[in-house]
mmCIF file of C-alpha atoms in Angstrom:
data_model
loop_
_atom_site.group_PDB
_atom_site.id
_atom_site.type_symbol
_atom_site.label_atom_id
_atom_site.label_comp_id
_atom_site.label_asym_id
_atom_site.label_seq_id
_atom_site.Cartn_x
_atom_site.Cartn_y
_atom_site.Cartn_z
ATOM 1 C CA MET H 1 29.186 79.642 -36.757
ATOM 2 C CA GLN H 2 28.833 79.734 -40.620
ATOM 3 C CA GLN H 3 31.463 78.618 -42.530
ATOM 4 C CA GLN H 4 32.534 81.578 -45.030
ATOM 5 C CA GLN H 5 33.843 80.355 -48.461
ATOM 6 C CA TYR H 6 36.323 82.010 -50.393
ATOM 7 C CA ARG H 7 37.450 81.259 -54.423
ATOM 8 C CA ILE H 8 41.128 81.902 -54.778
ATOM 9 C CA THR H 9 42.558 81.506 -57.774
ATOM 10 C CA LEU H 10 46.408 80.396 -57.630
ATOM 11 C CA LEU H 11 48.958 81.189 -60.232
ATOM 12 C CA PRO H 12 52.248 79.951 -59.547
ATOM 13 C CA GLY H 13 54.063 80.868 -62.678
ATOM 14 C CA ASP H 14 57.765 80.549 -62.839
ATOM 15 C CA GLY H 15 60.896 79.865 -61.222
ATOM 16 C CA ILE H 16 60.369 79.454 -57.507
ATOM 17 C CA GLY H 17 57.042 80.325 -58.121
ATOM 18 C CA PRO H 18 55.376 77.057 -57.397
ATOM 19 C CA GLU H 19 57.592 76.391 -54.466
ATOM 20 C CA ILE H 20 56.389 79.463 -52.515
ATOM 21 C CA ILE H 21 52.964 79.341 -53.505
ATOM 22 C CA THR H 22 52.780 75.461 -52.037
ATOM 23 C CA VAL H 23 53.709 76.879 -48.738
ATOM 24 C CA ALA H 24 51.265 79.931 -48.817
ATOM 25 C CA VAL H 25 48.724 77.701 -49.633
ATOM 26 C CA ASP H 26 49.184 75.360 -46.852
ATOM 27 C CA VAL H 27 49.170 78.072 -44.382
ATOM 28 C CA LEU H 28 45.904 79.365 -45.654
ATOM 29 C CA LYS H 29 44.460 76.077 -44.987
ATOM 30 C CA ALA H 30 45.654 76.102 -41.269
ATOM 31 C CA VAL H 31 44.458 79.483 -40.474
ATOM 32 C CA GLY H 32 41.585 78.688 -42.802
ATOM 33 C CA GLN H 33 40.807 75.672 -40.689
ATOM 34 C CA GLN H 34 40.863 77.476 -37.167
ATOM 35 C CA LEU H 35 38.838 80.450 -38.201
ATOM 36 C CA ASN H 36 36.100 78.076 -40.136
ATOM 37 C CA LEU H 37 37.448 79.813 -43.407
ATOM 38 C CA ASN H 38 36.933 77.418 -46.420
ATOM 39 C CA PHE H 39 39.677 78.464 -49.597
ATOM 40 C CA ASP H 40 38.357 76.951 -53.030
ATOM 41 C CA PHE H 41 41.755 76.900 -54.985
ATOM 42 C CA GLN H 42 42.129 76.628 -58.521
ATOM 43 C CA GLU H 43 45.158 76.804 -60.520
ATOM 44 C CA ALA H 44 45.944 78.343 -63.776
ATOM 45 C CA PRO H 45 48.734 78.684 -65.768
ATOM 46 C CA ILE H 46 50.658 82.583 -66.513
ATOM 47 C CA GLY H 47 53.813 83.935 -67.562
ATOM 48 C CA GLY H 48 56.429 81.490 -68.986
ATOM 49 C CA ALA H 49 54.618 78.400 -67.701
ATOM 50 C CA ALA H 50 51.681 79.848 -70.157
ATOM 51 C CA ILE H 51 53.945 80.529 -72.975
ATOM 52 C CA ASP H 52 55.178 76.570 -72.867
ATOM 53 C CA LYS H 53 51.399 75.330 -72.376
ATOM 54 C CA THR H 54 49.697 77.626 -74.946
ATOM 55 C CA GLY H 55 51.959 80.371 -76.775
ATOM 56 C CA ASN H 56 50.401 82.892 -74.721
ATOM 57 C CA PRO H 57 51.528 84.702 -71.431
ATOM 58 C CA LEU H 58 47.815 85.078 -70.561
ATOM 59 C CA PRO H 59 45.216 82.801 -71.560
ATOM 60 C CA ASP H 60 42.058 83.809 -72.130
ATOM 61 C CA GLU H 61 40.929 81.386 -69.802
ATOM 62 C CA THR H 62 43.335 82.014 -67.249
ATOM 63 C CA LEU H 63 41.668 85.659 -66.924
ATOM 64 C CA ALA H 64 38.097 84.312 -67.176
ATOM 65 C CA ILE H 65 39.149 82.452 -64.037
ATOM 66 C CA CYS H 66 40.668 85.339 -62.690
ATOM 67 C CA ARG H 67 37.674 87.330 -62.901
ATOM 68 C CA ASP H 68 35.426 84.866 -61.514
ATOM 69 C CA SER H 69 37.214 84.471 -58.033
ATOM 70 C CA ASP H 70 37.665 86.520 -55.015
ATOM 71 C CA ALA H 71 40.882 87.078 -55.223
ATOM 72 C CA VAL H 72 43.982 86.255 -56.788
ATOM 73 C CA LEU H 73 47.770 85.126 -55.526
ATOM 74 C CA LEU H 74 50.468 85.201 -57.592
ATOM 75 C CA ALA H 75 54.022 83.779 -57.299
ATOM 76 C CA ALA H 76 56.336 84.897 -59.829
ATOM 77 C CA ILE H 77 57.035 85.222 -63.584
ATOM 78 C CA GLY H 78 59.794 85.267 -66.270
ATOM 79 C CA GLY H 79 62.913 83.795 -66.254
ATOM 80 C CA TYR H 80 66.001 83.469 -68.895
ATOM 81 C CA LYS H 81 64.339 80.553 -70.800
ATOM 82 C CA TRP H 82 61.975 83.370 -72.360
ATOM 83 C CA ASP H 83 63.962 86.502 -72.379
ATOM 84 C CA THR H 84 64.609 86.329 -76.305
ATOM 85 C CA LEU H 85 61.277 86.357 -77.268
ATOM 86 C CA PRO H 86 59.779 89.626 -78.689
ATOM 87 C CA SER H 87 58.693 92.081 -76.223
ATOM 88 C CA ASN H 88 55.242 91.267 -76.842
ATOM 89 C CA GLN H 89 55.152 87.693 -76.051
ATOM 90 C CA ARG H 90 57.417 87.594 -73.075
ATOM 91 C CA PRO H 91 55.957 86.627 -69.698
ATOM 92 C CA GLU H 92 55.654 90.046 -68.098
ATOM 93 C CA ARG H 93 53.039 90.787 -70.612
ATOM 94 C CA GLY H 94 51.090 88.394 -68.957
ATOM 95 C CA LEU H 95 51.088 90.012 -65.721
ATOM 96 C CA LEU H 96 50.548 93.430 -67.492
ATOM 97 C CA GLY H 97 47.744 91.931 -69.289
ATOM 98 C CA LEU H 98 46.453 90.644 -65.860
ATOM 99 C CA ARG H 99 46.649 94.370 -64.204
ATOM 100 C CA ALA H 100 44.648 95.509 -67.012
ATOM 101 C CA GLY H 101 41.807 92.514 -67.319
ATOM 102 C CA LEU H 102 41.041 93.496 -63.864
ATOM 103 C CA GLY H 103 41.034 97.075 -63.518
ATOM 104 C CA LEU H 104 43.870 96.970 -60.997
ATOM 105 C CA PHE H 105 45.231 100.630 -60.856
ATOM 106 C CA ALA H 106 46.874 100.507 -57.627
ATOM 107 C CA ASN H 107 50.045 98.767 -56.351
ATOM 108 C CA LEU H 108 50.291 98.855 -52.335
ATOM 109 C CA ARG H 109 53.819 97.854 -51.154
ATOM 110 C CA PRO H 110 54.899 97.777 -47.637
ATOM 111 C CA ALA H 111 58.466 98.228 -47.442
ATOM 112 C CA LYS H 112 58.430 97.738 -43.222
ATOM 113 C CA ILE H 113 61.699 96.925 -41.072
ATOM 114 C CA LEU H 114 61.417 93.871 -39.184
ATOM 115 C CA PRO H 115 63.244 94.227 -35.837
ATOM 116 C CA GLN H 116 64.606 90.841 -36.424
ATOM 117 C CA LEU H 117 66.293 91.595 -39.475
ATOM 118 C CA ILE H 118 67.572 94.954 -38.971
ATOM 119 C CA ASN H 119 71.022 93.441 -39.288
ATOM 120 C CA ALA H 120 70.317 91.952 -42.530
ATOM 121 C CA SER H 121 70.197 95.756 -44.339
ATOM 122 C CA SER H 122 73.294 96.930 -46.213
ATOM 123 C CA LEU H 123 72.478 100.199 -44.371
ATOM 124 C CA LYS H 124 73.437 101.294 -40.837
ATOM 125 C CA ARG H 125 70.972 100.264 -38.063
ATOM 126 C CA GLU H 126 70.516 104.445 -37.239
ATOM 127 C CA VAL H 127 69.532 104.809 -40.320
ATOM 128 C CA VAL H 128 66.742 102.027 -41.380
ATOM 129 C CA GLU H 129 65.501 101.045 -37.395
ATOM 130 C CA GLY H 130 61.830 101.805 -37.527
ATOM 131 C CA VAL H 131 61.342 102.330 -41.230
ATOM 132 C CA ASP H 132 57.847 101.899 -42.144
ATOM 133 C CA ILE H 133 56.897 103.022 -45.343
ATOM 134 C CA MET H 134 53.743 102.084 -47.960
ATOM 135 C CA VAL H 135 54.698 102.873 -51.882
ATOM 136 C CA VAL H 136 51.135 103.416 -53.421
ATOM 137 C CA ARG H 137 52.037 103.026 -57.415
ATOM 138 C CA GLU H 138 49.927 103.742 -60.453
ATOM 139 C CA LEU H 139 49.709 100.386 -62.576
ATOM 140 C CA THR H 140 47.717 100.668 -65.603
ATOM 141 C CA GLY H 141 48.654 103.877 -66.798
ATOM 142 C CA GLY H 142 52.278 105.780 -67.761
ATOM 143 C CA ILE H 143 54.847 104.810 -69.780
ATOM 144 C CA TYR H 144 53.784 101.449 -69.958
ATOM 145 C CA PHE H 145 50.873 101.457 -71.643
ATOM 146 C CA GLY H 146 50.862 104.991 -73.436
ATOM 147 C CA GLN H 147 50.419 105.289 -77.082
ATOM 148 C CA PRO H 148 52.536 105.010 -79.401
ATOM 149 C CA LYS H 149 54.913 102.715 -78.413
ATOM 150 C CA GLY H 150 57.486 100.811 -80.599
ATOM 151 C CA ILE H 151 60.578 100.457 -83.102
ATOM 152 C CA PHE H 152 60.188 102.413 -86.294
ATOM 153 C CA ALA H 153 62.213 103.326 -88.946
ATOM 154 C CA THR H 154 62.910 107.039 -89.544
ATOM 155 C CA GLU H 155 62.978 108.558 -92.758
ATOM 156 C CA THR H 156 67.007 108.083 -92.889
ATOM 157 C CA GLY H 157 66.108 104.168 -92.379
ATOM 158 C CA GLU H 158 67.295 104.367 -88.639
ATOM 159 C CA LYS H 159 65.669 102.795 -85.869
ATOM 160 C CA ARG H 160 64.008 104.720 -83.112
ATOM 161 C CA GLY H 161 62.254 103.535 -79.974
ATOM 162 C CA VAL H 162 59.258 105.024 -78.800
ATOM 163 C CA ASN H 163 57.291 105.198 -75.119
ATOM 164 C CA THR H 164 54.641 107.595 -74.145
ATOM 165 C CA MET H 165 54.217 108.653 -70.756
ATOM 166 C CA ALA H 166 50.569 109.948 -70.365
ATOM 167 C CA TYR H 167 48.079 110.163 -67.533
ATOM 168 C CA THR H 168 44.574 111.870 -67.815
ATOM 169 C CA GLU H 169 43.330 113.716 -64.785
ATOM 170 C CA SER H 170 40.919 110.981 -64.110
ATOM 171 C CA GLU H 171 43.482 108.298 -63.928
ATOM 172 C CA ILE H 172 45.796 110.721 -61.442
ATOM 173 C CA ASP H 173 42.846 111.555 -59.296
ATOM 174 C CA ARG H 174 41.513 107.860 -58.720
ATOM 175 C CA ILE H 175 44.988 106.753 -57.347
ATOM 176 C CA GLY H 176 45.678 109.820 -55.822
ATOM 177 C CA ARG H 177 42.182 109.235 -53.297
ATOM 178 C CA VAL H 178 43.569 105.698 -52.771
ATOM 179 C CA ALA H 179 46.777 107.203 -51.372
ATOM 180 C CA PHE H 180 45.104 109.996 -49.447
ATOM 181 C CA GLU H 181 42.923 107.064 -48.218
ATOM 182 C CA THR H 182 45.843 104.873 -47.060
ATOM 183 C CA ALA H 183 47.895 107.580 -45.785
ATOM 184 C CA GLN H 184 44.952 108.413 -43.530
ATOM 185 C CA LYS H 185 45.235 104.898 -41.567
ATOM 186 C CA ARG H 186 48.550 105.331 -41.285
ATOM 187 C CA LYS H 187 50.528 108.644 -39.855
ATOM 188 C CA GLY H 188 48.875 110.884 -41.952
ATOM 189 C CA GLN H 189 51.714 111.831 -44.097
ATOM 190 C CA LEU H 190 51.658 111.322 -48.123
ATOM 191 C CA CYS H 191 54.534 112.492 -50.195
ATOM 192 C CA SER H 192 53.708 112.733 -54.046
ATOM 193 C CA VAL H 193 56.445 112.082 -56.033
ATOM 194 C CA ASP H 194 57.227 113.268 -59.724
ATOM 195 C CA LYS H 195 59.253 115.002 -62.507
ATOM 196 C CA ALA H 196 57.229 118.133 -62.790
ATOM 197 C CA ASN H 197 60.694 120.542 -63.463
ATOM 198 C CA VAL H 198 60.672 118.915 -66.808
ATOM 199 C CA LEU H 199 58.248 116.642 -67.621
ATOM 200 C CA GLU H 200 54.517 118.006 -68.597
ATOM 201 C CA VAL H 201 52.991 114.944 -67.312
ATOM 202 C CA SER H 202 54.060 115.501 -64.585
ATOM 203 C CA GLN H 203 53.032 118.953 -63.909
ATOM 204 C CA LEU H 204 49.338 117.704 -64.711
ATOM 205 C CA TRP H 205 50.039 115.013 -61.842
ATOM 206 C CA ARG H 206 51.303 117.509 -59.350
ATOM 207 C CA ASP H 207 48.525 119.861 -60.038
ATOM 208 C CA ARG H 208 45.882 116.816 -59.411
ATOM 209 C CA ILE H 209 47.237 115.693 -56.226
ATOM 210 C CA THR H 210 47.330 119.267 -54.661
ATOM 211 C CA GLN H 211 43.490 119.830 -56.077
ATOM 212 C CA LEU H 212 43.219 116.739 -53.891
ATOM 213 C CA ALA H 213 44.696 117.540 -50.844
ATOM 214 C CA PRO H 214 42.033 119.698 -49.138
ATOM 215 C CA GLU H 215 39.378 116.787 -49.208
ATOM 216 C CA TYR H 216 42.026 115.014 -46.606
ATOM 217 C CA PRO H 217 42.711 117.905 -43.930
ATOM 218 C CA ASN H 218 44.185 115.218 -41.904
ATOM 219 C CA VAL H 219 47.109 114.199 -44.623
ATOM 220 C CA GLN H 220 50.045 116.356 -44.748
ATOM 221 C CA LEU H 221 50.714 116.368 -48.532
ATOM 222 C CA SER H 222 54.348 117.167 -49.622
ATOM 223 C CA HIS H 223 56.165 116.895 -53.389
ATOM 224 C CA MET H 224 59.662 115.549 -54.417
ATOM 225 C CA TYR H 225 60.914 115.036 -57.753
ATOM 226 C CA VAL H 226 61.849 111.238 -58.437
ATOM 227 C CA ASP H 227 65.648 111.451 -58.652
ATOM 228 C CA ASN H 228 65.685 113.595 -54.820
ATOM 229 C CA CYS H 229 63.137 110.955 -53.539
ATOM 230 C CA ALA H 230 66.020 107.920 -54.646
ATOM 231 C CA MET H 231 68.671 109.517 -52.955
ATOM 232 C CA GLN H 232 66.396 110.533 -49.663
ATOM 233 C CA LEU H 233 65.060 106.759 -49.361
ATOM 234 C CA LEU H 234 68.612 105.809 -48.920
ATOM 235 C CA ARG H 235 70.011 108.972 -46.696
ATOM 236 C CA TRP H 236 66.746 109.101 -44.279
ATOM 237 C CA PRO H 237 64.081 106.694 -45.079
ATOM 238 C CA LYS H 238 62.481 107.407 -42.222
ATOM 239 C CA GLN H 239 61.435 110.780 -43.330
ATOM 240 C CA PHE H 240 58.642 109.107 -45.392
ATOM 241 C CA ASP H 241 55.358 107.599 -44.541
ATOM 242 C CA THR H 242 53.106 107.038 -47.757
ATOM 243 C CA ILE H 243 54.666 107.665 -51.194
ATOM 244 C CA VAL H 244 52.300 108.033 -54.084
ATOM 245 C CA THR H 245 53.762 108.266 -58.020
ATOM 246 C CA GLY H 246 52.953 106.656 -61.205
ATOM 247 C CA ASN H 247 54.086 103.540 -63.149
ATOM 248 C CA LEU H 248 57.709 103.698 -63.759
ATOM 249 C CA PHE H 249 58.627 106.197 -60.780
ATOM 250 C CA GLY H 250 56.784 103.378 -58.707
ATOM 251 C CA ASP H 251 58.427 100.504 -60.240
ATOM 252 C CA ILE H 252 62.067 101.778 -59.336
ATOM 253 C CA LEU H 253 61.153 103.298 -56.075
ATOM 254 C CA SER H 254 59.222 100.423 -54.633
ATOM 255 C CA ASP H 255 62.147 98.055 -55.396
ATOM 256 C CA ALA H 256 64.661 100.680 -53.952
ATOM 257 C CA ALA H 257 62.519 100.814 -50.457
ATOM 258 C CA ALA H 258 62.051 97.026 -50.664
ATOM 259 C CA MET H 259 65.978 96.723 -50.478
ATOM 260 C CA LEU H 260 66.037 98.639 -47.266
ATOM 261 C CA THR H 261 65.058 95.947 -45.480
ATOM 262 C CA GLY H 262 67.675 93.637 -46.490
ATOM 263 C CA SER H 263 65.914 91.164 -48.507
ATOM 264 C CA ILE H 264 63.198 91.356 -51.109
ATOM 265 C CA GLY H 265 62.302 88.172 -50.629
ATOM 266 C CA MET H 266 60.610 89.182 -47.437
ATOM 267 C CA LEU H 267 57.895 92.028 -48.947
ATOM 268 C CA PRO H 268 54.405 91.043 -50.020
ATOM 269 C CA SER H 269 52.185 93.419 -52.005
ATOM 270 C CA ALA H 270 48.872 94.400 -52.991
ATOM 271 C CA SER H 271 47.276 95.006 -56.816
ATOM 272 C CA LEU H 272 43.570 96.632 -56.088
ATOM 273 C CA GLY H 273 41.010 97.962 -58.514
ATOM 274 C CA SER H 274 37.327 99.723 -57.974
ATOM 275 C CA SER H 275 35.898 96.373 -57.451
ATOM 276 C CA GLY H 276 36.442 92.691 -58.246
ATOM 277 C CA PRO H 277 39.743 90.375 -57.263
ATOM 278 C CA GLY H 278 42.646 91.868 -56.604
ATOM 279 C CA VAL H 279 46.027 90.267 -56.919
ATOM 280 C CA PHE H 280 48.478 89.579 -54.328
ATOM 281 C CA GLU H 281 52.052 88.893 -54.984
ATOM 282 C CA PRO H 282 55.751 88.661 -53.423
ATOM 283 C CA VAL H 283 57.741 91.882 -54.516
ATOM 284 C CA HIS H 284 60.411 89.421 -55.611
ATOM 285 C CA GLY H 285 60.709 87.610 -58.983
ATOM 286 C CA SER H 286 61.072 84.268 -60.131
ATOM 287 C CA ALA H 287 64.610 83.227 -59.061
ATOM 288 C CA PRO H 288 64.923 80.663 -61.977
ATOM 289 C CA ASP H 289 68.870 80.427 -60.128
ATOM 290 C CA ILE H 290 67.379 78.931 -57.522
ATOM 291 C CA ALA H 291 64.436 77.406 -59.002
ATOM 292 C CA GLY H 292 63.581 73.650 -57.578
ATOM 293 C CA LEU H 293 66.343 73.339 -54.944
ATOM 294 C CA ASP H 294 64.590 74.407 -51.529
ATOM 295 C CA LYS H 295 66.597 77.460 -50.963
ATOM 296 C CA ALA H 296 63.554 80.400 -51.830
ATOM 297 C CA ASN H 297 62.395 82.148 -49.078
ATOM 298 C CA PRO H 298 58.527 81.868 -48.928
ATOM 299 C CA ILE H 299 57.987 84.447 -46.327
ATOM 300 C CA ALA H 300 56.913 87.269 -48.906
ATOM 301 C CA GLN H 301 54.567 84.954 -50.490
ATOM 302 C CA VAL H 302 53.092 84.068 -47.389
ATOM 303 C CA LEU H 303 52.741 87.537 -46.184
ATOM 304 C CA SER H 304 51.135 88.227 -49.515
ATOM 305 C CA ALA H 305 48.551 85.733 -48.808
ATOM 306 C CA ALA H 306 48.138 87.893 -45.292
ATOM 307 C CA MET H 307 47.555 90.941 -47.520
ATOM 308 C CA MET H 308 44.822 88.998 -49.214
ATOM 309 C CA LEU H 309 43.219 88.275 -46.606
ATOM 310 C CA ARG H 310 42.958 91.903 -44.812
ATOM 311 C CA TYR H 311 42.741 93.893 -48.202
ATOM 312 C CA GLY H 312 40.826 91.215 -50.463
ATOM 313 C CA LEU H 313 38.847 89.224 -48.206
ATOM 314 C CA ASN H 314 38.348 91.366 -45.302
ATOM 315 C CA GLN H 315 39.798 88.912 -42.521
ATOM 316 C CA PRO H 316 41.957 91.114 -40.624
ATOM 317 C CA GLN H 317 42.022 88.303 -37.745
ATOM 318 C CA ALA H 318 43.445 85.648 -40.067
ATOM 319 C CA ALA H 319 46.023 88.063 -41.467
ATOM 320 C CA ASP H 320 47.433 88.920 -38.204
ATOM 321 C CA LYS H 321 47.750 85.346 -37.521
ATOM 322 C CA ILE H 322 50.078 84.566 -40.184
ATOM 323 C CA GLU H 323 51.962 87.999 -39.498
ATOM 324 C CA THR H 324 52.461 86.884 -35.871
ATOM 325 C CA ALA H 325 53.429 83.379 -36.881
ATOM 326 C CA VAL H 326 55.743 85.107 -39.415
ATOM 327 C CA LEU H 327 57.635 87.232 -36.448
ATOM 328 C CA GLN H 328 57.550 84.062 -34.247
ATOM 329 C CA VAL H 329 59.801 81.883 -36.293
ATOM 330 C CA LEU H 330 62.349 84.700 -36.936
ATOM 331 C CA ASP H 331 62.122 85.049 -33.607
ATOM 332 C CA GLN H 332 62.942 81.683 -32.800
ATOM 333 C CA GLY H 333 65.997 82.162 -35.157
ATOM 334 C CA TYR H 334 65.053 80.485 -38.673
ATOM 335 C CA ARG H 335 66.101 81.664 -41.635
ATOM 336 C CA THR H 336 66.625 81.450 -45.321
ATOM 337 C CA GLY H 337 69.796 81.846 -46.931
ATOM 338 C CA ASP H 338 68.890 85.375 -48.337
ATOM 339 C CA ILE H 339 68.195 86.274 -44.612
ATOM 340 C CA MET H 340 70.795 84.232 -43.131
ATOM 341 C CA SER H 341 73.001 85.428 -40.183
ATOM 342 C CA GLU H 342 75.447 84.535 -37.745
ATOM 343 C CA GLY H 343 73.807 82.087 -34.935
ATOM 344 C CA MET H 344 70.797 81.206 -36.724
ATOM 345 C CA THR H 345 69.268 78.419 -38.385
ATOM 346 C CA LEU H 346 69.345 77.913 -41.837
ATOM 347 C CA VAL H 347 66.291 76.214 -43.463
ATOM 348 C CA GLY H 348 65.236 75.739 -46.762
ATOM 349 C CA CYS H 349 61.558 76.626 -48.100
ATOM 350 C CA ARG H 350 59.700 73.684 -46.946
ATOM 351 C CA ALA H 351 61.092 73.430 -43.661
ATOM 352 C CA MET H 352 60.408 77.367 -43.636
ATOM 353 C CA GLY H 353 56.824 76.456 -44.559
ATOM 354 C CA ASP H 354 57.190 73.667 -41.527
ATOM 355 C CA VAL H 355 57.881 75.860 -38.643
ATOM 356 C CA LEU H 356 55.089 78.234 -39.953
ATOM 357 C CA LEU H 357 52.588 75.704 -39.532
ATOM 358 C CA LYS H 358 53.871 74.619 -36.060
ATOM 359 C CA ALA H 359 53.943 78.498 -34.953
ATOM 360 C CA LEU H 360 50.561 78.668 -36.441
ATOM 361 C CA GLU H 361 49.711 75.199 -34.415
ATOM 362 C CA ASN H 362 50.945 76.530 -31.405
ATOM 363 C CA SER H 363 48.567 79.561 -31.136
ATOM 364 C CA GLN H 364 45.871 77.555 -30.892
ATOM 365 C CA SER H 365 46.944 76.257 -27.817
#
């Protein structure tokens, strides 16, 4: 069988990023050897690391390298060090620019309760057991990108901060189609989340999503206000299968859904466009307080690599191997500090990588 070649851009970023991406690369190399996949890894700076190196959170060269790849594996960006910079120069601008530059309008964030980690959740077992939610978040529109934006002086000289939440019909339609198609592959239930009772932009959102529904007769569509959705995620999350929502609401709700699992360090995500490479990254941040201490949980990064294989490279067998290895090491009782519980074996970032590699090796024998 001819070896398949893939060019992967690595964006380690800041904080724990370099530590966790190293583990993911080792896992990808191992599964690649088993399935005759060759990964050509190239690394580029983004976020705070790029600011320190070039003064720009997303250098032109980084974006060019990403565009020329088959997929992008991103770790984490940001940290206290850059918090005092002007908003347009902060590390997070690099991430927003990357999404816009690659045309990544759809963010898929799963929140699935792993049986081994039910006790890590802060909610009762009967509330979270069996939860399996996919949040489909619109990425390149809404209040983060709308114009006008900025801090302006009023006629009286008082400062006034302005951000504009705006969506066009075509922006709503394309994320809506991704959401309906995602729901078709799951349980066939889609909940569209908005604030249509007070926001005109949300009324347009609801109208467009409703008009798409007849094209997907096997998907049951419902609508929910964002404040109620936040409450329902805590009250009875099992009512949800697939959720679709705008940029700001999706940012908040996907984090809330992530914490149902007990650790944000366990969850991956995928950002996809109509064509070109997708970006695959953990949900968690850069955790600068534990950077360099070998305490980080690399599993979300490893599972992001699995999502890259599944959604970006169409290699579901390789993705299955990685996900199975993760479940095996959890079954064996290995835990990083964020998911540690009584009777389990505490390991650091590097050691978690080692046991994952061992599990992959054993799967061959």
